[in-house]
Short mmCIF file of C-alpha atoms in Angstrom, two decimals:
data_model
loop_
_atom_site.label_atom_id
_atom_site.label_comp_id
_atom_site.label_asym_id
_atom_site.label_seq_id
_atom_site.Cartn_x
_atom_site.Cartn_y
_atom_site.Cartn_z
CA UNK A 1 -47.47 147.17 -19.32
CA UNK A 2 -44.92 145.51 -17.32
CA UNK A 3 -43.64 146.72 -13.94
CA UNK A 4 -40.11 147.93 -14.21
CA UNK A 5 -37.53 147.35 -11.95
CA UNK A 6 -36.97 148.15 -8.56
CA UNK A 7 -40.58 149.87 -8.65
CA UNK A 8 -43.13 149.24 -5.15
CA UNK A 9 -45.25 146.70 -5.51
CA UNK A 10 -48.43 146.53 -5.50
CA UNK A 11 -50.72 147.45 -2.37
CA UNK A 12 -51.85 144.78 -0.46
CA UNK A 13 -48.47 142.26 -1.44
CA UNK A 14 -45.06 141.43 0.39
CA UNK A 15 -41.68 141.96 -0.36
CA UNK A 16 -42.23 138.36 -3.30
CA UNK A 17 -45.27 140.09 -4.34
CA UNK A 18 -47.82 137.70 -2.65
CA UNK A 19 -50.72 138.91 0.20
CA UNK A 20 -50.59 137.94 3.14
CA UNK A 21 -53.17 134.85 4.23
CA UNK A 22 -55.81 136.59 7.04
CA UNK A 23 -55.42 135.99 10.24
CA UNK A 24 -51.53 136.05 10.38
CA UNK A 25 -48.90 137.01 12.56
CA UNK A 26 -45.24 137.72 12.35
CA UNK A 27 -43.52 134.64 13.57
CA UNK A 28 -42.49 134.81 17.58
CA UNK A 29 -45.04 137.45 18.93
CA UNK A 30 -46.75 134.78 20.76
CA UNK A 31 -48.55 131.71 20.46
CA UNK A 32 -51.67 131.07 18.32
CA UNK A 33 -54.89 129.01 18.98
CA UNK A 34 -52.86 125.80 18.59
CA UNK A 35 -50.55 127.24 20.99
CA UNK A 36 -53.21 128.76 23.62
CA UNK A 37 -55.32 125.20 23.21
CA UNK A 38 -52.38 123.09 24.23
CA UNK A 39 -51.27 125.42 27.20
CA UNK A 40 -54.72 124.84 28.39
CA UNK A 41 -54.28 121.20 28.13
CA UNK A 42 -51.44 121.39 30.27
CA UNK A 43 -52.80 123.83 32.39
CA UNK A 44 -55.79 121.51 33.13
CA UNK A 45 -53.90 118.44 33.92
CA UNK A 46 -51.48 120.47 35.88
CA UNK A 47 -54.28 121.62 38.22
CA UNK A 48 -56.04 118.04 38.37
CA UNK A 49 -52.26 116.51 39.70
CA UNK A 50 -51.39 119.27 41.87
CA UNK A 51 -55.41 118.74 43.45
CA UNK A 52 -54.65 115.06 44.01
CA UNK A 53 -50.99 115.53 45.80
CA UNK A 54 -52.29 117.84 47.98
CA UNK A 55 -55.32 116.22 49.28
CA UNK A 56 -53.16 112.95 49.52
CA UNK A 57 -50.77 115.06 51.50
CA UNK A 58 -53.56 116.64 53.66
CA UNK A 59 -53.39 113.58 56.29
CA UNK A 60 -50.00 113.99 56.66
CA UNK A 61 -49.03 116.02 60.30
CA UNK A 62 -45.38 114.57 60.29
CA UNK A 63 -43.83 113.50 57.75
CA UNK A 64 -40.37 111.62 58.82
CA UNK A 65 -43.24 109.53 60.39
CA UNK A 66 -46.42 109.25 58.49
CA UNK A 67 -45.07 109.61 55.03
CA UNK A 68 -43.36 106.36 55.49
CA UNK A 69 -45.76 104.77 57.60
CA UNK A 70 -48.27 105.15 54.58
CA UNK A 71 -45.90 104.79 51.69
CA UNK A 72 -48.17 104.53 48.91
CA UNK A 73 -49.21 107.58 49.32
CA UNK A 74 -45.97 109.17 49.66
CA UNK A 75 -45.53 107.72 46.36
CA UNK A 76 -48.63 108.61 45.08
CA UNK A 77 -47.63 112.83 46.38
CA UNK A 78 -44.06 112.89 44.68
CA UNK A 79 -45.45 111.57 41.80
CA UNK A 80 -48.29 113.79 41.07
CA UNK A 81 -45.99 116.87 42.22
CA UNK A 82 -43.10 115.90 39.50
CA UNK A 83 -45.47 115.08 36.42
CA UNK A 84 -48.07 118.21 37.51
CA UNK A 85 -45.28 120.77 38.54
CA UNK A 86 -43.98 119.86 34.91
CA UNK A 87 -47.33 120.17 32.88
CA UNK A 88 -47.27 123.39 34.31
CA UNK A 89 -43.75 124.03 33.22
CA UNK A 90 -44.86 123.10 29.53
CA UNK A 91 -48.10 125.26 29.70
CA UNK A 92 -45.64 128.61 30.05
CA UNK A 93 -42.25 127.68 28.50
CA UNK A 94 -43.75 126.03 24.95
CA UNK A 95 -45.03 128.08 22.81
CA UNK A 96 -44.95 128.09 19.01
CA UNK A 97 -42.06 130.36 17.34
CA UNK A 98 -38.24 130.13 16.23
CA UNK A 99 -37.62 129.89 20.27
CA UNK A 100 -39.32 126.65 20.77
CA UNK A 101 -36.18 124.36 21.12
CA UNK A 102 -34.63 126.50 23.71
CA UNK A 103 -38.42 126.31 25.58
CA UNK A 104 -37.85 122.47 25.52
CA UNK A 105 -34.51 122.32 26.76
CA UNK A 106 -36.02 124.41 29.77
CA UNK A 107 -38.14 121.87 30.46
CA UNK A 108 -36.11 119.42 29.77
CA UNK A 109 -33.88 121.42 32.91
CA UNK A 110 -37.21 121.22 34.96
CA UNK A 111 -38.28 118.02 34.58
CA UNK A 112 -34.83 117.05 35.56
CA UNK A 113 -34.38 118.89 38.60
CA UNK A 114 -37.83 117.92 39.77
CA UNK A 115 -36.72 114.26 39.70
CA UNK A 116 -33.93 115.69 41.69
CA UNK A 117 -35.58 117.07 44.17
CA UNK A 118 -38.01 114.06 44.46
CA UNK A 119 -35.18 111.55 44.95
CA UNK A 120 -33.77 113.70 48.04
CA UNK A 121 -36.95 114.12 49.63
CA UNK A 122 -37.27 110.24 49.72
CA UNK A 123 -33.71 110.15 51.04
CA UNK A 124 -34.23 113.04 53.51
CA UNK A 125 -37.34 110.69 54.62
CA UNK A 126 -35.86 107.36 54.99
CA UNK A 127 -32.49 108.72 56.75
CA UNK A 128 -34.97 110.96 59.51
CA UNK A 129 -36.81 107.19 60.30
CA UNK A 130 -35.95 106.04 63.66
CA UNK A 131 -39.00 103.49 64.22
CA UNK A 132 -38.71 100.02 65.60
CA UNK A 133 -40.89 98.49 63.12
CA UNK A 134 -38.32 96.24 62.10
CA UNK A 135 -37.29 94.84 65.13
CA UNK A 136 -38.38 91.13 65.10
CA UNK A 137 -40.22 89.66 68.44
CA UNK A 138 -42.12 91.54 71.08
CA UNK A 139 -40.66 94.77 72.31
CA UNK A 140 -40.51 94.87 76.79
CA UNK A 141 -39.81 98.47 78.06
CA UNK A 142 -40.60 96.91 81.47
CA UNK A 143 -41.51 94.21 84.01
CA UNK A 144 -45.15 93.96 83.53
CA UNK A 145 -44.89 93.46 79.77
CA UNK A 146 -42.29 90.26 80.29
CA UNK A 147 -44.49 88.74 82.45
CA UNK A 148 -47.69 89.17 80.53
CA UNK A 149 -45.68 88.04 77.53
CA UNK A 150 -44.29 85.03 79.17
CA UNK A 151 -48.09 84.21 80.93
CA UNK A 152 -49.73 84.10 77.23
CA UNK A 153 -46.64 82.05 75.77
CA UNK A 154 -45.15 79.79 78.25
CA UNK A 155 -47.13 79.61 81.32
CA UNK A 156 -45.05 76.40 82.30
CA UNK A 157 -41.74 78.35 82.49
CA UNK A 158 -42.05 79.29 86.80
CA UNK A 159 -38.81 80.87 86.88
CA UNK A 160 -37.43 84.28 85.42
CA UNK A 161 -33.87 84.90 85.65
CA UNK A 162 -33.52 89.04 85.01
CA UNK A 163 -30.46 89.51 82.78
CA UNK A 164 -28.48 92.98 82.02
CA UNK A 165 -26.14 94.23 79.01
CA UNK A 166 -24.03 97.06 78.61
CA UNK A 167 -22.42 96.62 75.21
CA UNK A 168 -19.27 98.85 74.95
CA UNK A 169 -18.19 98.22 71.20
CA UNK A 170 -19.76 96.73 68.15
CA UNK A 171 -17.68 96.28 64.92
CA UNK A 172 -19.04 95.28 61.54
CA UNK A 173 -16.59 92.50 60.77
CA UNK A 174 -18.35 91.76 57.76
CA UNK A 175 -21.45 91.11 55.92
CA UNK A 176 -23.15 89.31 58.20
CA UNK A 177 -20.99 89.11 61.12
CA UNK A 178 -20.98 91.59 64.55
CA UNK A 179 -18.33 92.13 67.09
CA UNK A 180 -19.63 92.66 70.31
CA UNK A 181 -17.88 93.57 73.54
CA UNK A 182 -18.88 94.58 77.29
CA UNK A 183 -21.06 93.02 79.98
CA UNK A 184 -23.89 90.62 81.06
CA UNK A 185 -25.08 90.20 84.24
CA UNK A 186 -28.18 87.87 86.17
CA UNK A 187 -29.72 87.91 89.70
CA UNK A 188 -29.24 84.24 90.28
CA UNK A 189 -30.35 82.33 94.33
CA UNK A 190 -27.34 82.71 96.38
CA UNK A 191 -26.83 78.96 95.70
CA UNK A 192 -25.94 79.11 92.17
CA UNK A 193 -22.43 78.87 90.76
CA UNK A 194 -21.56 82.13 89.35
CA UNK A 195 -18.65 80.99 87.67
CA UNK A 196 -21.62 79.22 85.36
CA UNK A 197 -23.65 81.73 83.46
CA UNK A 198 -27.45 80.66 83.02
CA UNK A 199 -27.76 82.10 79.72
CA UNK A 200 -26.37 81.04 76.13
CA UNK A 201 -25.84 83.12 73.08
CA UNK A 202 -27.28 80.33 70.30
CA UNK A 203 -25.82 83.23 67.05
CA UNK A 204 -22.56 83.57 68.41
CA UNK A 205 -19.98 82.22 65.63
CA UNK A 206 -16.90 83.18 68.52
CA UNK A 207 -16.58 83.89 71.61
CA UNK A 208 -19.11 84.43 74.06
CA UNK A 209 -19.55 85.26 78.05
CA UNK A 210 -16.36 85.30 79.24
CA UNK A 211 -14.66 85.40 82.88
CA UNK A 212 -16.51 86.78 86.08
CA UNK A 213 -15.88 90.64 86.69
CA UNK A 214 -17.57 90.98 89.35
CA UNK A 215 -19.85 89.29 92.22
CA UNK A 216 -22.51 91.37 94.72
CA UNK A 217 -24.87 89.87 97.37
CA UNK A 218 -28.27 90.67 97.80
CA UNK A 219 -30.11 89.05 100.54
CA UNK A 220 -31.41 85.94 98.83
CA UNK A 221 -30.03 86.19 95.48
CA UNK A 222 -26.18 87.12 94.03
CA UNK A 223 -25.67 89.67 91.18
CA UNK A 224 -23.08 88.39 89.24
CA UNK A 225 -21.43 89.75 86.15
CA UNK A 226 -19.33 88.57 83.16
CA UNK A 227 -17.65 89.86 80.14
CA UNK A 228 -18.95 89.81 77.14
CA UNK A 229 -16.94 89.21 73.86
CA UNK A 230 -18.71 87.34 71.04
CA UNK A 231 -19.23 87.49 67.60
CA UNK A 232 -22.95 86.81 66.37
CA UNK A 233 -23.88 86.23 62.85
CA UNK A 234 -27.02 87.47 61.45
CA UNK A 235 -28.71 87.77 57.90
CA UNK A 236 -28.82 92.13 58.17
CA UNK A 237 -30.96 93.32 54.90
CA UNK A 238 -28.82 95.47 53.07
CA UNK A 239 -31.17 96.23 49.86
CA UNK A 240 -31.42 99.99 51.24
CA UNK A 241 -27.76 100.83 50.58
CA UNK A 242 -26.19 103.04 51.53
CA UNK A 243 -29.56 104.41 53.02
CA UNK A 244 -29.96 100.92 54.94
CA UNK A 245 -30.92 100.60 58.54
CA UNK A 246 -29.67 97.31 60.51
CA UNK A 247 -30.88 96.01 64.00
CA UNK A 248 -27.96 94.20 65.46
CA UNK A 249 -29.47 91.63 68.10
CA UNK A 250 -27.76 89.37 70.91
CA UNK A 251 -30.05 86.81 71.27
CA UNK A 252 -30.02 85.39 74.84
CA UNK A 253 -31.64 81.65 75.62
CA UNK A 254 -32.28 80.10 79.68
CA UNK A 255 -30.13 77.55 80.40
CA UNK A 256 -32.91 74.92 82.23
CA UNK A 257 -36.11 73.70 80.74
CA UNK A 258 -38.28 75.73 83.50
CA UNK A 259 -36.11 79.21 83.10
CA UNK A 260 -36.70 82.22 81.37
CA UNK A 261 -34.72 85.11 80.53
CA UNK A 262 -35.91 88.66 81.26
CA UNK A 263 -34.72 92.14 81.13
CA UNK A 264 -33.61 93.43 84.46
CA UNK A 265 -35.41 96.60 84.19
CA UNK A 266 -34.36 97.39 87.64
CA UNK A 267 -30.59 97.72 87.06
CA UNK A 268 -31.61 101.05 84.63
CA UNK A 269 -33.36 103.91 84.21
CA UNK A 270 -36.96 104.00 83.46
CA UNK A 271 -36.30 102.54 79.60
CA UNK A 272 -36.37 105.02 76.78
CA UNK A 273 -35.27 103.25 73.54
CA UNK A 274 -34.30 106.81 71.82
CA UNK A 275 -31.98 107.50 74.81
CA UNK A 276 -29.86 104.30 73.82
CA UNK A 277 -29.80 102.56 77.03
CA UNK A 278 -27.58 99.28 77.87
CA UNK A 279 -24.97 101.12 75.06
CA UNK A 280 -21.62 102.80 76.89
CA UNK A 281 -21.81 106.67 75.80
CA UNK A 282 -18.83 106.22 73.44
CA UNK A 283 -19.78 103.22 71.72
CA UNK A 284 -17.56 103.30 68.58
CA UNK A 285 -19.58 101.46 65.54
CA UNK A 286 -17.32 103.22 62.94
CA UNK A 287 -20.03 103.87 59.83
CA UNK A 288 -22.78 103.86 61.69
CA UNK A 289 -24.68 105.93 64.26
CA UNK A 290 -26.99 104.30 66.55
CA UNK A 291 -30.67 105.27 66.56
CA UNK A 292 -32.37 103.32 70.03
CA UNK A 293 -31.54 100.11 72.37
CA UNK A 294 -34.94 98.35 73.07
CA UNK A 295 -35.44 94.72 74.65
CA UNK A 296 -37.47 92.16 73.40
CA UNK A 297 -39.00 88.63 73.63
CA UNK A 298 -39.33 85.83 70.86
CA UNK A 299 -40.42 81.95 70.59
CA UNK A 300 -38.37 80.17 68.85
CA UNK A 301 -39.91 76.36 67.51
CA UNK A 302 -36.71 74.01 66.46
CA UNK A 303 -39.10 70.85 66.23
CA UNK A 304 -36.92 69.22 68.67
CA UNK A 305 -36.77 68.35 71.83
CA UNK A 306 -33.36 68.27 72.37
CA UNK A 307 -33.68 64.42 73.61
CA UNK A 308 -35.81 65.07 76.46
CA UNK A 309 -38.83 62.97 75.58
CA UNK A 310 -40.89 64.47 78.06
CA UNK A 311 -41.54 67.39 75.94
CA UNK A 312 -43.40 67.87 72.13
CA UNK A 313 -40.68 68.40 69.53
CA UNK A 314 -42.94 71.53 68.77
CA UNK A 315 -42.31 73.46 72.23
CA UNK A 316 -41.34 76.64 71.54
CA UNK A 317 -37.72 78.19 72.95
CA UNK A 318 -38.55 81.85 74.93
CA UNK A 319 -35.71 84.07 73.85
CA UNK A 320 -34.68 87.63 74.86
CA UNK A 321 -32.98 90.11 72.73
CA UNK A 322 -31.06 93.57 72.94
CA UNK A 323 -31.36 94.92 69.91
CA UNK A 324 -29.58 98.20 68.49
CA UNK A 325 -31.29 99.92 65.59
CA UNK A 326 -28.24 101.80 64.05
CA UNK A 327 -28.41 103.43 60.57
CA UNK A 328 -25.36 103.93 57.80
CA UNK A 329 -23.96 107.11 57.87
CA UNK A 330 -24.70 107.41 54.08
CA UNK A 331 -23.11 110.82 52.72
CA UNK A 332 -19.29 108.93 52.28
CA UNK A 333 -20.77 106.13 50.87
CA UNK A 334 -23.43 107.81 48.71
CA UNK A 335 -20.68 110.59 47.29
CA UNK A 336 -18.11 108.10 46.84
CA UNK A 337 -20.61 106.12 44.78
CA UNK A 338 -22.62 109.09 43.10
CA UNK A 339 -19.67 111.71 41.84
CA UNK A 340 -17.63 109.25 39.59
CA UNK A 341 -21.20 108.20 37.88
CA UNK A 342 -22.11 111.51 37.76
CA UNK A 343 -19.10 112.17 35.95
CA UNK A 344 -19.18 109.69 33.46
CA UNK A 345 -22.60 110.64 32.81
CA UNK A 346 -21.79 114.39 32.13
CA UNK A 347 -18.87 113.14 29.72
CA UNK A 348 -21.47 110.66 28.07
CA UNK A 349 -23.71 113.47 27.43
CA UNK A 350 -20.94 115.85 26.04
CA UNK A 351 -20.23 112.97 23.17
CA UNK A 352 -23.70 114.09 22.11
CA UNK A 353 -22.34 117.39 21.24
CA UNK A 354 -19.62 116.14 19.12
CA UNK A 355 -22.03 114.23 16.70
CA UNK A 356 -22.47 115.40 13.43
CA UNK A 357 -23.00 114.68 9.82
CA UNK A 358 -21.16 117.53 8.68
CA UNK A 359 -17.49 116.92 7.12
CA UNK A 360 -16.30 119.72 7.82
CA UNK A 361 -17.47 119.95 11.27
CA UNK A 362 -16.32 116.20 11.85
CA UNK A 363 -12.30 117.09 10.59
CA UNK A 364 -12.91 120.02 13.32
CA UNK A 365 -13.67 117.73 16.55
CA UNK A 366 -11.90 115.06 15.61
CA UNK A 367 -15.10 112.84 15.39
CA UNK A 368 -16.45 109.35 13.92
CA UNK A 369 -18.69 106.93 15.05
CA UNK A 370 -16.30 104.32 15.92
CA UNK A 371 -14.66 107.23 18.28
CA UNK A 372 -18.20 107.57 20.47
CA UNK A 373 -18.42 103.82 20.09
CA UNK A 374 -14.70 103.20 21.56
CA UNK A 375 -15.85 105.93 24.47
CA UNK A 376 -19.13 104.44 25.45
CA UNK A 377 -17.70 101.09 25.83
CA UNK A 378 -14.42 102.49 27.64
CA UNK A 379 -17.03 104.36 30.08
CA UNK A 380 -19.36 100.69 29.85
CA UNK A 381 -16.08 99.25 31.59
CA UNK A 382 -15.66 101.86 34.03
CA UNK A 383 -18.57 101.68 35.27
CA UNK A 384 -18.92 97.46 35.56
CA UNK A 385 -15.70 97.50 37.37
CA UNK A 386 -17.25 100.22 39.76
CA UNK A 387 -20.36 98.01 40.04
CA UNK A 388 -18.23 94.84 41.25
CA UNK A 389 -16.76 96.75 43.86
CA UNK A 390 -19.87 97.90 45.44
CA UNK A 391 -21.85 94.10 45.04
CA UNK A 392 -18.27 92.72 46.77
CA UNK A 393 -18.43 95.62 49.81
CA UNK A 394 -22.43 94.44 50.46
CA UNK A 395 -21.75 91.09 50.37
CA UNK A 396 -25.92 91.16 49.60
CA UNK A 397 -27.52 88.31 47.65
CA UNK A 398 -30.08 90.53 46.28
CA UNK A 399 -29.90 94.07 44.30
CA UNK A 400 -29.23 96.91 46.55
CA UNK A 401 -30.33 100.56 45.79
CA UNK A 402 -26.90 101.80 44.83
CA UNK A 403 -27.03 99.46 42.14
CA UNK A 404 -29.82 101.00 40.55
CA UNK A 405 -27.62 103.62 39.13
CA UNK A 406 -25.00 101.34 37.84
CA UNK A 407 -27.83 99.68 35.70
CA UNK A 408 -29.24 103.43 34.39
CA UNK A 409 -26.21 104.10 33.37
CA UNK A 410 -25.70 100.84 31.76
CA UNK A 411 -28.84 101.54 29.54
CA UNK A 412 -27.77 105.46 28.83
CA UNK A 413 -24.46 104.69 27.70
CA UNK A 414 -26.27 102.00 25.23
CA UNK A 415 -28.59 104.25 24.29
CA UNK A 416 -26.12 106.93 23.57
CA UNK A 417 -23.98 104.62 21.43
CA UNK A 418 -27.27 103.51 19.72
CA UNK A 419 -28.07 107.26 18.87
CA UNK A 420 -24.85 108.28 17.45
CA UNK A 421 -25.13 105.12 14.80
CA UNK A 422 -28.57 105.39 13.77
CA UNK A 423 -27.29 109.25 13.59
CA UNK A 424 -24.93 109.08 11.43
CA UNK A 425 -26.07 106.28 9.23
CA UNK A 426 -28.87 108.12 7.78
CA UNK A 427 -31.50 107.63 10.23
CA UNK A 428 -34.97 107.37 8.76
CA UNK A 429 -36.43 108.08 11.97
CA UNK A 430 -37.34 111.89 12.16
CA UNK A 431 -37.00 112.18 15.75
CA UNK A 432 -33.15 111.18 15.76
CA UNK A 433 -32.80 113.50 12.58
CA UNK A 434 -34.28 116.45 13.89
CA UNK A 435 -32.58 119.30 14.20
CA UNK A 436 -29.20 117.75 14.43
CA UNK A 437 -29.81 114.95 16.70
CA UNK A 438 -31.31 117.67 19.59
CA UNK A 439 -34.25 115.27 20.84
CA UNK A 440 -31.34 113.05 22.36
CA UNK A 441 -29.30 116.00 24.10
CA UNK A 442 -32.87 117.27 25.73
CA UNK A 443 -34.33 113.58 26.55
CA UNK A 444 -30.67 112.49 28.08
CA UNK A 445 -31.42 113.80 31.61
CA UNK A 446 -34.93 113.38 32.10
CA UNK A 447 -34.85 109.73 31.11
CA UNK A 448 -31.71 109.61 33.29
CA UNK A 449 -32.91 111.07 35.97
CA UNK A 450 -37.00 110.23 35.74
CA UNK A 451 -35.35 106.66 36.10
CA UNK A 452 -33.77 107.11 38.89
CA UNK A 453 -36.92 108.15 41.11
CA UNK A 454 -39.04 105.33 39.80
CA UNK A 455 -36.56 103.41 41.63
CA UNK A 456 -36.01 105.36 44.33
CA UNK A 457 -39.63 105.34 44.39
CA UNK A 458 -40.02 101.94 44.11
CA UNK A 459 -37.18 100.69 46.23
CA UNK A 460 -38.32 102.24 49.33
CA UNK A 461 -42.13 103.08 48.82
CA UNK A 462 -43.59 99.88 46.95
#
């Protein structure tokens, strides 16, 4: 006899009359086995990165020093702390239920920020260095080490002529080109001219020592000093930028085949390069800020001999330097740089939101393809303009850092324009049509920003 209606089914059955399968669970109470087995999985690798970055970051006692002294491992830390810190992430946000695409776009968040973070610690790192590692030649901090340099390298040259600067300004003119003012002096025998100075400055493109200032008498010898207002060119290395560090040197050669210049270590204090000796104490250097002052001594082979046959072609040319390790003052540069691509990104990403294959929704916003097209390539402009400015301001004939995020956002904006056509056309790919196009809102920032500290990364660690 049949069942009549509106009458309670029969034990053991749902609501459609069907039993339940054993083992089940209402949907969102918590993840099953497939769930718990792949939290494990992340769990595991989790633990095995976190292991490795910390026992690569056990030999590290200070790290505005070490980490960049050894910067394969600093690498090797960040990026075992951004994947592991992640895996971790995924082992408690995902879990199997109707709440799983909010879960990802929580870990699409962390993964984000963790690249963040990553890419200021390597900032924070390279604008704390203050080294000297980069200064070319052989650093002198005092009278013993110019001799012993000068008795391994050029025994022949008898005479040292001890030579002083006090630099009072120095101007980026341009790319390549300093502006130096101030003074030079030499303890030269009583018998020399001191209207002639026994030095030359072979990288100065104008100027150079000027007029005597000023003339003292010591015993045997004269002290004499003359200004100094020259403009030396250099090749400075600007692939750091705006997190770039420059040495500006005055490079000094003896006038005489039997001279040599050397630092007179008497006329200052016992040297300290982080105390910025031989620099006035309001040196203006406009966008930068000067780090240490440090002598040192080079060799210089020309394969002449400047017509003197007396002498191999292949002598080598002593030469002293003042260098001053100065560093950018990168926050103006940086935000002046980051903010407008950080706001073309956020509008790029917003154009994701406005995609849709519904017709009704589409009359709503105001959308079609060609609209998101017309925007990616107005923001495509935008940002190439932007990117000429900054290659014309370095004046660098390589790729600086800065214009790593010019080509990210290049390949976003593509990829964004890409997206909405295959979207809307019907894409047979399941991962553009799932869930309304919501793989390409939650991968935007993490590939954006996972790119950006690979070459943060790689730019100043590999």
């Amino acid at each position: 006899m049949s069942t009549e209606s509106g009458s309670v089914p029969p034990s053991g059955t749902g609501r459609g009359g069907s039993a339940p399968s054993h083992g089940s669970r209402p949907p969102g109470r918590g993840p099953g086995r497939g769930g718990v087995r792949t939290a494990l999985v992340y769990l595991v690798i989790a633990a095995v990165l976190l292991a490795v970055c910390g026992v690569a970051a056990a030999g590290v006692s200070v790290p505005t020093r070490d980490l960049l002294d050894q910067s394969r491992r600093f690498a090797l830390i960040l990026a075992c702390a951004v994947v592991g810190l992640s895996c971790l992430a995924a082992a408690l946000l995902l879990r199997r239920g109707p709440k799983r695409p909010t879960a990802l776009g929580w870990l699409s968040a962390v993964f984000s920020l963790l690249c963040l973070a990553a890419t200021i610690c390597v900032w924070t790192v390279t604008g704390a260095d203050d080294s000297t590692k980069h200064v070319p030649g052989t650093l002198i901090s005092n009278n013993a080490q110019a001799d012993a340099f000068l008795a391994v390298n050029h025994q022949q040259r008898q005479t040292r002529v001890p030579t002083g600067v006090l630099i009072e300004t120095a101007q980026f003119s341009d790319a390549n080109n300093v502006k130096l003012t101030g003074f030079v002096w030499q303890r030269l025998p009583a018998s020399a001219d001191p209207e002639v100075p026994q030095l030359l400055l072979p990288d100065a493109v104008d100027g150079g020592v000027g007029p005597m200032v000023y003339q003292h008498r010591l015993g045997g010898q004269q002290v004499v000093g003359w200004q100094l207002r020259a403009t030396v060119r250099q090749p400075f290395d600007y692939r750091h930028y705006p997190f770039d560090r420059q040495v500006i040197r005055l490079t000094m050669w003896a006038t005489g085949y039997g001279n040599a210049l050397v630092p007179d270590f008497d006329a200052y204090p016992p040297w300290q390069k982080h105390r910025n000796m031989g620099l006035y104490r309001e040196l203006v250097s406009g966008d930068w800020h000067t780090q240490f002052t440090t002598f040192a001594m080079n060799e210089v082979d020309d394969q002449t001999s400047y017509g003197n046959t007396a002498v191999s072609v292949h002598s080598t040319i002593p030469e002293l330097h003042f260098n001053i390790g100065v560093a950018r003052n990168f926050l103006s540069p940086l935000l002046d740089r980051l903010i407008p691509l950080l706001v073309i990104a956020c509008l790029v990403f917003a154009s994701l939101f406005v995609v849709t294959t519904d017709s009704d929704r589409r009359s709503l916003a105001g959308f079609s393809t060609w609209t998101v097209i017309g925007f990616c390539g107005a923001m495509m402009l935008v940002v190439a303009v932007q990117h000429s400015s900054l290659r014309s301001q370095t004046g660098s004939g390589s790729v600086v850092y800065a214009e790593y995020f010019y080509f990210i956002l290049y390949l976003v904006i593509a990829l964004t324009a890409l997206n909405v056509v295959d979207y809307t056309a019907n894409s047979r790919f399941r991962l553009v049509a799932w869930r309304g196009n919501l793989a390409a809102r939650l991968l935007y920032w993490p590939i954006a920003m996972g790119l950006v500290l690979a070459a943060t990364i790689g730019v100043f660690l590999l």
